Coordinates of C-alpha atoms and ligand atoms in Angstrom, one line a residue:
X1 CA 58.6 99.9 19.5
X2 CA 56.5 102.9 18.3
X3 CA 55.8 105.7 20.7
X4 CA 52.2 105.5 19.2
X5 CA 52.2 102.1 20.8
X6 CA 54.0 103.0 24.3
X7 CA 51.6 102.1 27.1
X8 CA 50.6 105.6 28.7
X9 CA 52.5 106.4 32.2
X10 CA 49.5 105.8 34.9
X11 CA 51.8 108.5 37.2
X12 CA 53.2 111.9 36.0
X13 CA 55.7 113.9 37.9
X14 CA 55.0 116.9 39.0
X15 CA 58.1 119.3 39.0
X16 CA 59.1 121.1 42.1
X17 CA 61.8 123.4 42.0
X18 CA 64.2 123.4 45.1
X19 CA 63.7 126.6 48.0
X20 CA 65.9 128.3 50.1
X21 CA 64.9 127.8 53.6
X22 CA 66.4 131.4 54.2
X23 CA 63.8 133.6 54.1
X24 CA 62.5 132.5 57.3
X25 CA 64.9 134.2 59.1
X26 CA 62.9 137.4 58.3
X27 CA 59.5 135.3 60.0
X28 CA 60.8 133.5 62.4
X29 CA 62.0 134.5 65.9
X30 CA 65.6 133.3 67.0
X31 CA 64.0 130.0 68.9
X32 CA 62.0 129.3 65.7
X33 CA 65.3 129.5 63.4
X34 CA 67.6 127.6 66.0
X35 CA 65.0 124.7 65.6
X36 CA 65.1 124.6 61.4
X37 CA 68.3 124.5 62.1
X38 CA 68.9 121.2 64.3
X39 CA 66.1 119.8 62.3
X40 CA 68.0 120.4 58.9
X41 CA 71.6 119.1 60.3
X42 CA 70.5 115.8 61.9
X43 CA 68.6 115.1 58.5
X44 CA 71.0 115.9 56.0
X45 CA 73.1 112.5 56.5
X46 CA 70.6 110.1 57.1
X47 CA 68.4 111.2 53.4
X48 CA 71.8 111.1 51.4
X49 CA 71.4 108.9 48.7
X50 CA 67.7 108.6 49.2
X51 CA 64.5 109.8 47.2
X52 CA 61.3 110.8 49.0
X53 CA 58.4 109.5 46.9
X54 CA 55.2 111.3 47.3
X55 CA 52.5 109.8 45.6
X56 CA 49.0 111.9 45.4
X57 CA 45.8 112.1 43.4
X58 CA 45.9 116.0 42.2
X59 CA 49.2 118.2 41.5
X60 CA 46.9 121.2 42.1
X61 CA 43.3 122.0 43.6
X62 CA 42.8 121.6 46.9
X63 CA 44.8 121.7 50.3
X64 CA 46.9 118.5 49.8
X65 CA 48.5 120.0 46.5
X66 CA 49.2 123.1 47.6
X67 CA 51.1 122.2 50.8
X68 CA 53.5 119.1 48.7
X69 CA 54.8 121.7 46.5
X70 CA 56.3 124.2 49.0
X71 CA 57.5 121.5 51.6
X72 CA 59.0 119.4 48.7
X73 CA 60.9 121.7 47.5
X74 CA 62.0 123.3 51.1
X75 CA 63.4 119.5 51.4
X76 CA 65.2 119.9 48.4
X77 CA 66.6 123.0 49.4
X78 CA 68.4 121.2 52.1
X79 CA 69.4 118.2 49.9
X80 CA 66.8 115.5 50.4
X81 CA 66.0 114.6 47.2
X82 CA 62.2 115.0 47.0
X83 CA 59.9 113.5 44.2
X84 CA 55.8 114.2 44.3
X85 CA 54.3 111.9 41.4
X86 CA 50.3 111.8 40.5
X87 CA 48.3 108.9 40.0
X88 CA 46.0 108.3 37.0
X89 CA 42.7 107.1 37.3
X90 CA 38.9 106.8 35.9
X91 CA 35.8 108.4 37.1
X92 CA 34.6 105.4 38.8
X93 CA 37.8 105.0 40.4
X94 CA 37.7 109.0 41.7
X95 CA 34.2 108.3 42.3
X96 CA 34.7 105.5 44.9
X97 CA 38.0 107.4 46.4
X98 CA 36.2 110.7 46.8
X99 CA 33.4 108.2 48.8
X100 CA 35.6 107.1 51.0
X101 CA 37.0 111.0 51.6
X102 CA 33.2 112.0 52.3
X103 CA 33.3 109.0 54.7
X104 CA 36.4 109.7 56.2
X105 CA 35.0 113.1 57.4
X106 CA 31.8 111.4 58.6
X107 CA 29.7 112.9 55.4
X108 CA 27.4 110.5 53.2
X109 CA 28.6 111.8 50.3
X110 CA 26.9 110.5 47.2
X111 CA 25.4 107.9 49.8
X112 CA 27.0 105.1 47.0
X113 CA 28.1 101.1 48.3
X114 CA 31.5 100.3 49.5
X115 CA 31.2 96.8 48.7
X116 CA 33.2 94.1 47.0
X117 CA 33.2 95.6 43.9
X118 CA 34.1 99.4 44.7
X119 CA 36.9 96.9 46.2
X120 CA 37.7 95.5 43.1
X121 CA 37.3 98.8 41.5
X122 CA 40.3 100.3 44.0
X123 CA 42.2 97.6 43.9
X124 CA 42.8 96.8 40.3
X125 CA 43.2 100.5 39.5
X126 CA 45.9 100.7 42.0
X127 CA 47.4 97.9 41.1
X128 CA 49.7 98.9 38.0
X129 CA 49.9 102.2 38.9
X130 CA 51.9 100.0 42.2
X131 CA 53.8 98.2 39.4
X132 CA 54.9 101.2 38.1
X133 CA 55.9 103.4 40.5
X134 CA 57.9 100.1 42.0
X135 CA 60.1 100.2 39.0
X136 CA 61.4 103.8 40.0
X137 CA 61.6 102.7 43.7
X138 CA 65.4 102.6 44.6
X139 CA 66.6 100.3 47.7
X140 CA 66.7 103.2 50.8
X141 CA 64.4 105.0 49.3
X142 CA 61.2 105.9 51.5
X143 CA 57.6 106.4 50.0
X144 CA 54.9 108.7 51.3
X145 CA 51.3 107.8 50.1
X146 CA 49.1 110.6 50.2
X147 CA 45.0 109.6 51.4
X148 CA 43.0 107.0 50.6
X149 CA 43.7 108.1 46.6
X150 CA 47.1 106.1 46.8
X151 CA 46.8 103.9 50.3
X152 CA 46.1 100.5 48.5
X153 CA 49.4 100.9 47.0
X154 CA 50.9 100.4 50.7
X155 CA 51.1 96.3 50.4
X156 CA 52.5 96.5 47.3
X157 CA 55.4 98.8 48.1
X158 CA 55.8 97.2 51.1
X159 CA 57.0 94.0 49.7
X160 CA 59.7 96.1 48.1
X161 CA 61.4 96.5 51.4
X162 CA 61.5 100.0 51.6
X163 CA 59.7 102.3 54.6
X164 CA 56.2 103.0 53.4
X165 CA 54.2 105.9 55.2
X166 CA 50.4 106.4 54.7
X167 CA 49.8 110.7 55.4
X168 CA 46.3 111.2 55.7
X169 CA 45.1 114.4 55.5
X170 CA 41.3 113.8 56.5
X171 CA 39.3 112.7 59.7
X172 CA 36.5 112.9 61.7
X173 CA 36.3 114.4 65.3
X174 CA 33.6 111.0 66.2
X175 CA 34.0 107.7 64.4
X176 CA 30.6 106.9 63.2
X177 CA 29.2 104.0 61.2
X178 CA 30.0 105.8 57.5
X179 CA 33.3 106.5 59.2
X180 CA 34.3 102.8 60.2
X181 CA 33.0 102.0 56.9
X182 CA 35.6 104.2 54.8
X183 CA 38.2 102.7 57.3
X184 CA 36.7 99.2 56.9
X185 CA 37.6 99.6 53.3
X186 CA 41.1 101.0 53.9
X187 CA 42.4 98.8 56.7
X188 CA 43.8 95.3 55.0
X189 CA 45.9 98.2 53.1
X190 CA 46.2 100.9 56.0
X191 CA 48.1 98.2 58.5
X192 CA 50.5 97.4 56.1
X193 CA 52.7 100.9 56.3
X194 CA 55.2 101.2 58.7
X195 CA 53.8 105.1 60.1
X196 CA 50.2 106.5 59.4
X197 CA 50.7 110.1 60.1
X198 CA 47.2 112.0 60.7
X199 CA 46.8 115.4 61.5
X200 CA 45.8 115.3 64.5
X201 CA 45.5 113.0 67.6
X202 CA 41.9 112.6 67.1
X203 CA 41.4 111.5 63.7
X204 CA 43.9 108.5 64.4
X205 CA 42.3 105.1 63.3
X206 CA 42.2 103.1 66.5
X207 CA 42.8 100.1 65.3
X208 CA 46.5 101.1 63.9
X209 CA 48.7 100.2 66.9
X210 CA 50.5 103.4 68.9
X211 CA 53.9 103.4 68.1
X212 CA 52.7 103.0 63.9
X213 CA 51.5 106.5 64.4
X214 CA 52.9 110.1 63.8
X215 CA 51.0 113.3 63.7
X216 CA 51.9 116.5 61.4
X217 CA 49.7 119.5 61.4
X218 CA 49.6 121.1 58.2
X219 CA 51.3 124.8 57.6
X220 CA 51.3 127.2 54.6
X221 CA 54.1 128.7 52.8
X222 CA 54.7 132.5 53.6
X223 CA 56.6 133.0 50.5
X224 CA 54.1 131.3 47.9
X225 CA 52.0 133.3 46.0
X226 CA 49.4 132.2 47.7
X227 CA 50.8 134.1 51.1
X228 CA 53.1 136.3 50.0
X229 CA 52.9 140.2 51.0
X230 CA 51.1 142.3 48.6
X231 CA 51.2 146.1 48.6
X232 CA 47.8 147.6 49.2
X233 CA 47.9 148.5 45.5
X234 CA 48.9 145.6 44.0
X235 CA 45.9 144.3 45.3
X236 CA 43.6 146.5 44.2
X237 CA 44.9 146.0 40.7
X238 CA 44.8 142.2 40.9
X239 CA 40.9 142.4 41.8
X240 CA 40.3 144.9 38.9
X241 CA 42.8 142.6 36.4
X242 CA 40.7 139.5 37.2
X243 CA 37.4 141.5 37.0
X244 CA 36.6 140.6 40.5
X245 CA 36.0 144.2 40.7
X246 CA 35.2 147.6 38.4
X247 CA 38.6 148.7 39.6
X248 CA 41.2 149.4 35.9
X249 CA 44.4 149.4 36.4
X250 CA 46.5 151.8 35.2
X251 CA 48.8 149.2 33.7
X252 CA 49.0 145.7 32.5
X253 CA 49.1 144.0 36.6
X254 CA 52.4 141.4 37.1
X255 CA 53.4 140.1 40.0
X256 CA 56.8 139.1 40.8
X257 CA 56.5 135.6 43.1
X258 CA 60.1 134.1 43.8
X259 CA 61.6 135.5 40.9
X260 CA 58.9 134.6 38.3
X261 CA 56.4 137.0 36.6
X262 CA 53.1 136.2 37.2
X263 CA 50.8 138.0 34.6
X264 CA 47.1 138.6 36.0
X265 CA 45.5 138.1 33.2
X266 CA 42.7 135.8 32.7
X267 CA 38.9 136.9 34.3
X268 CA 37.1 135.1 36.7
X269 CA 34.2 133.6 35.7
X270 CA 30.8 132.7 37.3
X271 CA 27.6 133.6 39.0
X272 CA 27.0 137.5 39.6
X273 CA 25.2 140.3 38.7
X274 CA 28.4 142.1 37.8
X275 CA 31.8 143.2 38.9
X276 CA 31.8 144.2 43.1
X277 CA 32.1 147.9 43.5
X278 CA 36.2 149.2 43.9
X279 CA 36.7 149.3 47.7
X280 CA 33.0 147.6 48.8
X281 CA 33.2 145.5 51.6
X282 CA 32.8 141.9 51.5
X283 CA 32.8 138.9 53.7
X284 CA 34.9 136.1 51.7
X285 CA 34.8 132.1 52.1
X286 CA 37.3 130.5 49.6
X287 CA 36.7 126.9 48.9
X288 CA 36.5 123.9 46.5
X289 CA 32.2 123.4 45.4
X290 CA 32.1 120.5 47.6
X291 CA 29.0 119.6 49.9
X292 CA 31.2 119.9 53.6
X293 CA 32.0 123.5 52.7
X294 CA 28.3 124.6 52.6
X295 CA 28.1 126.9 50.0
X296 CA 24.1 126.5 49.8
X297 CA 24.9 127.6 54.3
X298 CA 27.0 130.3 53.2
X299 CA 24.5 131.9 50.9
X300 CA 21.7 131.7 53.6
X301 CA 23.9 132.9 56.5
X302 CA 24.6 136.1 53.7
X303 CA 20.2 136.8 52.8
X304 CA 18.7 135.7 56.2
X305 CA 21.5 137.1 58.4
X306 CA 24.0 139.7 57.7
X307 CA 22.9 141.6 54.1
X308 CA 19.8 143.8 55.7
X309 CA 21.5 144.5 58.8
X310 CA 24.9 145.5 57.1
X311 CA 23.1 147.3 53.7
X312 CA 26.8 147.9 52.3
X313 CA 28.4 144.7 52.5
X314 CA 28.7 141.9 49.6
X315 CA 29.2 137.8 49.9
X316 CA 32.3 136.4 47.5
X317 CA 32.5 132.6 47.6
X318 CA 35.2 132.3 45.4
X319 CA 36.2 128.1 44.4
X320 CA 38.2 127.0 41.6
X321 CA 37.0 126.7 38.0
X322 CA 34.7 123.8 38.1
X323 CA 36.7 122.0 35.3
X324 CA 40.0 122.5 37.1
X325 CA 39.6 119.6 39.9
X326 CA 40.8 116.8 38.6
X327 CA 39.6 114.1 41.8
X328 CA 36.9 116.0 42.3
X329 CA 34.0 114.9 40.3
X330 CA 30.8 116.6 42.4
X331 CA 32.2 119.9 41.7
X332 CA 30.2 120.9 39.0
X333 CA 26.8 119.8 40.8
X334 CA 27.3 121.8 44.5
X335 CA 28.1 124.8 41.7
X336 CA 24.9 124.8 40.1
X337 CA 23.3 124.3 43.6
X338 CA 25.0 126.8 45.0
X339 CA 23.8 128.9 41.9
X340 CA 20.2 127.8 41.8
X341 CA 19.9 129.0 45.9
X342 CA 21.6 132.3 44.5
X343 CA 19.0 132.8 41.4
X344 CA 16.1 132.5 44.1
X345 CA 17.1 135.5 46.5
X346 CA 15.6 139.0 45.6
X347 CA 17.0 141.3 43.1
X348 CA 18.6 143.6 45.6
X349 CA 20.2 140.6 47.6
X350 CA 20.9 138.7 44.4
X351 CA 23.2 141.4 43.2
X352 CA 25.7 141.6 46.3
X353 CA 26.0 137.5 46.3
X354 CA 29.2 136.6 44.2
X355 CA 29.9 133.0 43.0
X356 CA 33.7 132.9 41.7
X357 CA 35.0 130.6 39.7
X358 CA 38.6 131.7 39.7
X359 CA 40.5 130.2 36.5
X360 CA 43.1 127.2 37.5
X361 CA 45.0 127.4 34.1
X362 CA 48.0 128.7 35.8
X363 CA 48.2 128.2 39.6
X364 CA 50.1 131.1 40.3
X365 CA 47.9 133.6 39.0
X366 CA 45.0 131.2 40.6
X367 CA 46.9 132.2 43.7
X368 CA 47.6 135.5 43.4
X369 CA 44.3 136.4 42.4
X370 CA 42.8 134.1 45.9
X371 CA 45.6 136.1 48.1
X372 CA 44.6 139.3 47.0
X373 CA 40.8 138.6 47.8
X374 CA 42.0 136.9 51.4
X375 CA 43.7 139.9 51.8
X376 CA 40.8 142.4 51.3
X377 CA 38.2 140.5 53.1
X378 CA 36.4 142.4 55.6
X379 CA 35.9 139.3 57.0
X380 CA 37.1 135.5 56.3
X381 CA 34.0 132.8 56.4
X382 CA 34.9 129.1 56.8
X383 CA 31.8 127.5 57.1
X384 CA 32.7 123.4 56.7
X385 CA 30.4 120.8 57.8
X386 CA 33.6 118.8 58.6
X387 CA 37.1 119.8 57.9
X388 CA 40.5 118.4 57.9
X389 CA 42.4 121.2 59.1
X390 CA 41.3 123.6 57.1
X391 CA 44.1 126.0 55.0
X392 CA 42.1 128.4 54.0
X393 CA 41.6 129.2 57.7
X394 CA 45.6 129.7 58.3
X395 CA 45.8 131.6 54.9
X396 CA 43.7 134.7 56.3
X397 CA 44.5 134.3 59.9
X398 CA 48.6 134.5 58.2
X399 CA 47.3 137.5 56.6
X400 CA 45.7 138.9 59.9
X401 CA 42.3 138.7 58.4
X402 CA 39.4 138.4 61.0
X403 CA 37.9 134.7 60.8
X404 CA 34.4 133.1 61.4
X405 CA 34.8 129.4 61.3
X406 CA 33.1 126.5 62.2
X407 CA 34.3 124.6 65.5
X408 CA 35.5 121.7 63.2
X409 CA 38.2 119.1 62.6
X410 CA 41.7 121.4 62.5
X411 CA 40.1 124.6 62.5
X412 CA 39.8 124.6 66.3
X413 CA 43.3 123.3 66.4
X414 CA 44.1 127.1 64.6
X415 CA 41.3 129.6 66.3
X416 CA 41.3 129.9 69.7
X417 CA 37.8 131.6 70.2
X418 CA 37.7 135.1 70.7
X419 CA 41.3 135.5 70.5
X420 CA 42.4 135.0 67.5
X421 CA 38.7 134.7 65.4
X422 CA 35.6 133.8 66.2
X423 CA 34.3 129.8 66.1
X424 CA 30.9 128.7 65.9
X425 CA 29.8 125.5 67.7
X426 CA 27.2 124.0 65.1
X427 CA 28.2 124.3 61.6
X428 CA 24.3 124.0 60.9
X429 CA 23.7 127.7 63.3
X430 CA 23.0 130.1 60.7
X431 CA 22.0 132.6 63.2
X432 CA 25.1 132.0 65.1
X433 CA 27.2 133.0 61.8
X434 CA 25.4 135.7 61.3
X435 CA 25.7 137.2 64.6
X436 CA 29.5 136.5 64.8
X437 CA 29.8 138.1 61.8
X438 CA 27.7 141.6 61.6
X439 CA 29.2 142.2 65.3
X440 CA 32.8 141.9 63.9
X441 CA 31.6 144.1 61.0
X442 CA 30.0 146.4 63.4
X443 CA 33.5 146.7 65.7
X444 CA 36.4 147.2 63.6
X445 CA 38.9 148.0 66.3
X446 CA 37.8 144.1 67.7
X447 CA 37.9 142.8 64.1
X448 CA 41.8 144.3 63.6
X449 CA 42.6 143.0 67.2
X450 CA 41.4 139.6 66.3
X451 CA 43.1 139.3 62.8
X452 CA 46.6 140.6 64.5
X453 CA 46.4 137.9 67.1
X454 CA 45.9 135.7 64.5
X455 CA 49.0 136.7 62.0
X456 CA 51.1 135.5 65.7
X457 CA 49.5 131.7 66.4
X458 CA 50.5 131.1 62.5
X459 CA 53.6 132.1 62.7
X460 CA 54.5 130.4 65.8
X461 CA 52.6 127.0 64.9
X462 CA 51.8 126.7 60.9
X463 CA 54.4 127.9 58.9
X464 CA 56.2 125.0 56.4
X465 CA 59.4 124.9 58.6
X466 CA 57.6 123.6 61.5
X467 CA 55.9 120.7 59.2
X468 CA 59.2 120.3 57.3
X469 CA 60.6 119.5 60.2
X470 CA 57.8 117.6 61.8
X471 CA 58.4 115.2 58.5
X472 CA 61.9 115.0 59.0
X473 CA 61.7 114.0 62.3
X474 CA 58.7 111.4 61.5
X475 CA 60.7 109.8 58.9
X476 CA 64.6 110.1 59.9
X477 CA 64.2 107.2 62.5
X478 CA 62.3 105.1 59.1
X479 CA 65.3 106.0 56.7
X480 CA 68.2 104.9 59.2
X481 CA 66.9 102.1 59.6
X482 CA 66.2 101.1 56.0
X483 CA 69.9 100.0 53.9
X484 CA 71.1 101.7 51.3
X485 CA 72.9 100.1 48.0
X486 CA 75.9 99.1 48.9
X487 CA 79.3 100.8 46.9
Ligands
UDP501 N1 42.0 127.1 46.7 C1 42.5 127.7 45.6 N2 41.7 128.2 44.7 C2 40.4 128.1 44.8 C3 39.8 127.5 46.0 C4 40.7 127.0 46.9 O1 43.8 127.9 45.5 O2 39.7 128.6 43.9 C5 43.0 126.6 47.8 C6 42.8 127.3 49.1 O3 43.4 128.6 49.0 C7 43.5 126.3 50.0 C8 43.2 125.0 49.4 O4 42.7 125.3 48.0 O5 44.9 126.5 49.9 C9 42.0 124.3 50.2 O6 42.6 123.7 51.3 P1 41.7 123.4 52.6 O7 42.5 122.7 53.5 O8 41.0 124.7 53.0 O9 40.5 122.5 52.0 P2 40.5 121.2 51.1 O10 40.1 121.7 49.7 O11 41.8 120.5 51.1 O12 39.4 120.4 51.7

């Protein structure tokens, strides 16, 4: 047959290149290493022979994408052969899964039915895409389906015979209704896998019996470009290469992430009066332009609360290019709100508010441009409505930045208040933000004390060895038990 006629794949791999678990050593302490290392040797024979089939909705955008790729390719690195494909789909389809997300975190979302023919929608979708990915599935192989994007795909790859895990990555602290109806929806599909891992403890579905459930709190990869250490310098040149700020660099900026060169090249784009002043101060949230990150609530915590009484310092809510989100289809409406609150604030507020869209063309240079902002930060907002667990949180505490958060979902898992950053109880208390954060701007010595603490709890709790690990352990009891080809 013509290729001109060959049906298009519904599911396109996304390459991930195999890591060295190595480096570690120079994060870890002794206990830490000793505990890869157990982890890694009872593994290593019971994944022979055996692919690991992740199946997710986005290959980049977003906290689900950016964890697969390090932790699949740490599993690599030891020899489990580690596959992370992406599922196709239309805007009604993303429109109905990103429902059910909203939903899942106890947010209305665009307030749309769940009915029988969302059902429909979902399930005839999923369906082929199923079909397909079937045909790659070898007997002892093991599948991980990544949020409600790919769980109706459980029954069907159940009735291969293999293991089938359902990982979701979302949750609410109190099932209400618009929760139970999201897990309504899910639940014919939801039984059928043999684990559901969440998160945490809390945002386990009660009616998936006990010993069906695991729990895996998310990490971040030191080594990514995302995390990785950046000289002062550096930096400063990244900002200026990106046009984040007026800084110019003296020469054309590259940085050097596991042996690649990653050019800093392309400029952000967005909402601003102009580039921020070389060296100004600014208080930073980093997030997708999605409703339960508040970006309206960040903007108004900025004007009514911290910008007259700290005259010097500037607001940078930096999210990803409103084009590059794939599953994400209200991005481009919370950007123009979040612009439209912007355009009403006076001039001389106006011009220290920042909206970033930060180019997503290549996800390195995404990344080294976000890590370089994390990284000069006077201070790290996260202001959710609801939250997962929250990376951006763990990427500035990792890089010992002082954090103001919300008390939601994960992120209280990671702060412990007024140890290692500052939570605030309601996510609606403006006045509470504010506070937390002119007083850290006001008490640097507390500010550096706080972000220090914090560099320790991430490297003790949410690094991707401890979730590598935690994976292992979740699915080396699944993989024994499942037969392998014969000779
Ligand atoms: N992110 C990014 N570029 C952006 C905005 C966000 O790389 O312009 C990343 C961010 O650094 C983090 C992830 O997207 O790694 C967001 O994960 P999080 O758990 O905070 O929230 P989610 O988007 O999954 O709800």
């Amino acid at each position: 047959m013509s290729s001109a006629l060959a049906p298009i794949p519904l599911l396109s791999d996304v390459q991930v290149a195999p890591r060295s678990l190595e480096a570690f050593a120079s994060v870890l302490d002794a206990a830490g290493v000793d505990r890869v290392q157990r982890g890694i040797e009872e593994a290593r024979p019971v994944f022979a022979g055996r692919t690991v089939w992740n199946v997710n909705s986005t290959a980049r955008g977003g906290g689900v994408a950016e964890m697969l790729g390090p932790l699949l390719g740490y599993a690599q690195g030891i020899g489990v052969s580690a596959r992370w494909v992406v599922v196709r789909g239309n805007p009604e389809f993303f429109a109905i899964t990103k429902r059910l997300h909203n939903r899942l975190h106890g947010s209305v979302g665009d307030g749309g039915p769940l009915g029988t023919h969302e059902r429909e929608v979902y399930t005839s979708t999923l369906a082929p895409i199923a079909r397909e990915l079937a045909d790659r599935v070898d007997r002892g192989d093991i599948v991980l389906l990544h949020d409600p994007q790919t769980a109706g795909m459980v029954p069907a790859l159940s009735a291969l015979g293999v293991p089938v895990v359902w990982r979701c990555h979302i949750g609410a602290d109190r099932a209400d209704d618009l929760v139970r109806s999201a897990r309504h929806f899910l639940r014919p599909d939801v039984l059928a896998a043999d684990r559901c891992v969440f998160s945490r403890p809390a945002y386990a579905w009660e009616s998936i019996p006990r010993d069906r459930l695991a729990f895996v709190m998310p990490s971040i990869d030191p080594f990514s470009a995302k995390n990785t250490a950046m000289e002062p310098s550096v930096t400063e040149d990244v900002l200026g290469a990106s046009g984040i700020t007026d800084h110019v660099p003296a020469h054309p900026t590259t940085c050097t992430i596991g042996g690649r060169d990653v050019p800093v090249v392309r400029r952000v784009e967005g909402e601003r009066a102009g580039p921020l002043p070389a060296g100004a101060r600014f208080v930073l949230q980093v997030s997708r332009w999605d409703r339960l990150k508040d970006p309206v609530g960040v903007i108004d915590v900025f004007a009514e609360h911290i910008a007259r009484q700290v005259p010097d310092v500037h607001l940078v809510y930096a999210g990803p290019s409103v084009a590059g989100v794939t599953d994400d289809p209200e991005g481009a409406a919370v950007y123009e709100q979040a612009c439209a609150r912007r355009a009403e604030l006076p001039e001389e507020l106006r011009r220290r508010v920042h909206l970033l869209l930060v180019p997503m063309d290549d996800p390195d240079e995404n990344a080294v441009v976000i890590n370089a902002l994390q990284r000069t930060a006077a201070i790290v907002l996260q202001k959710s409505l609801a939250e997962g667990f929250g990376l951006t949180v763990t990427e500035a505490m990792w890089k010992a930045r002082p954090v103001v958060a919300s008390a939601v979902g994960g992120i209280v898992d990671q702060i412990d208040h007024d140890r290692c950053g500052l939570l605030v109880d309601d996510p609606s208390d403006l006045g509470a933000f504010g506070e937390a954060i002119v007083t850290l701007l006001q008490d640097p010595a507390r500010a550096a004390t706080l972000g220090a603490a914090a560099r320790e709890r991430v490297r003790h709790h949410f690094l991707s060895d401890r979730s590598l690990i935690d994976y292992l352990h979740v699915l080396t009891p699944l993989a024994a038990a499942a037969p392998l080809d014969g000779p």
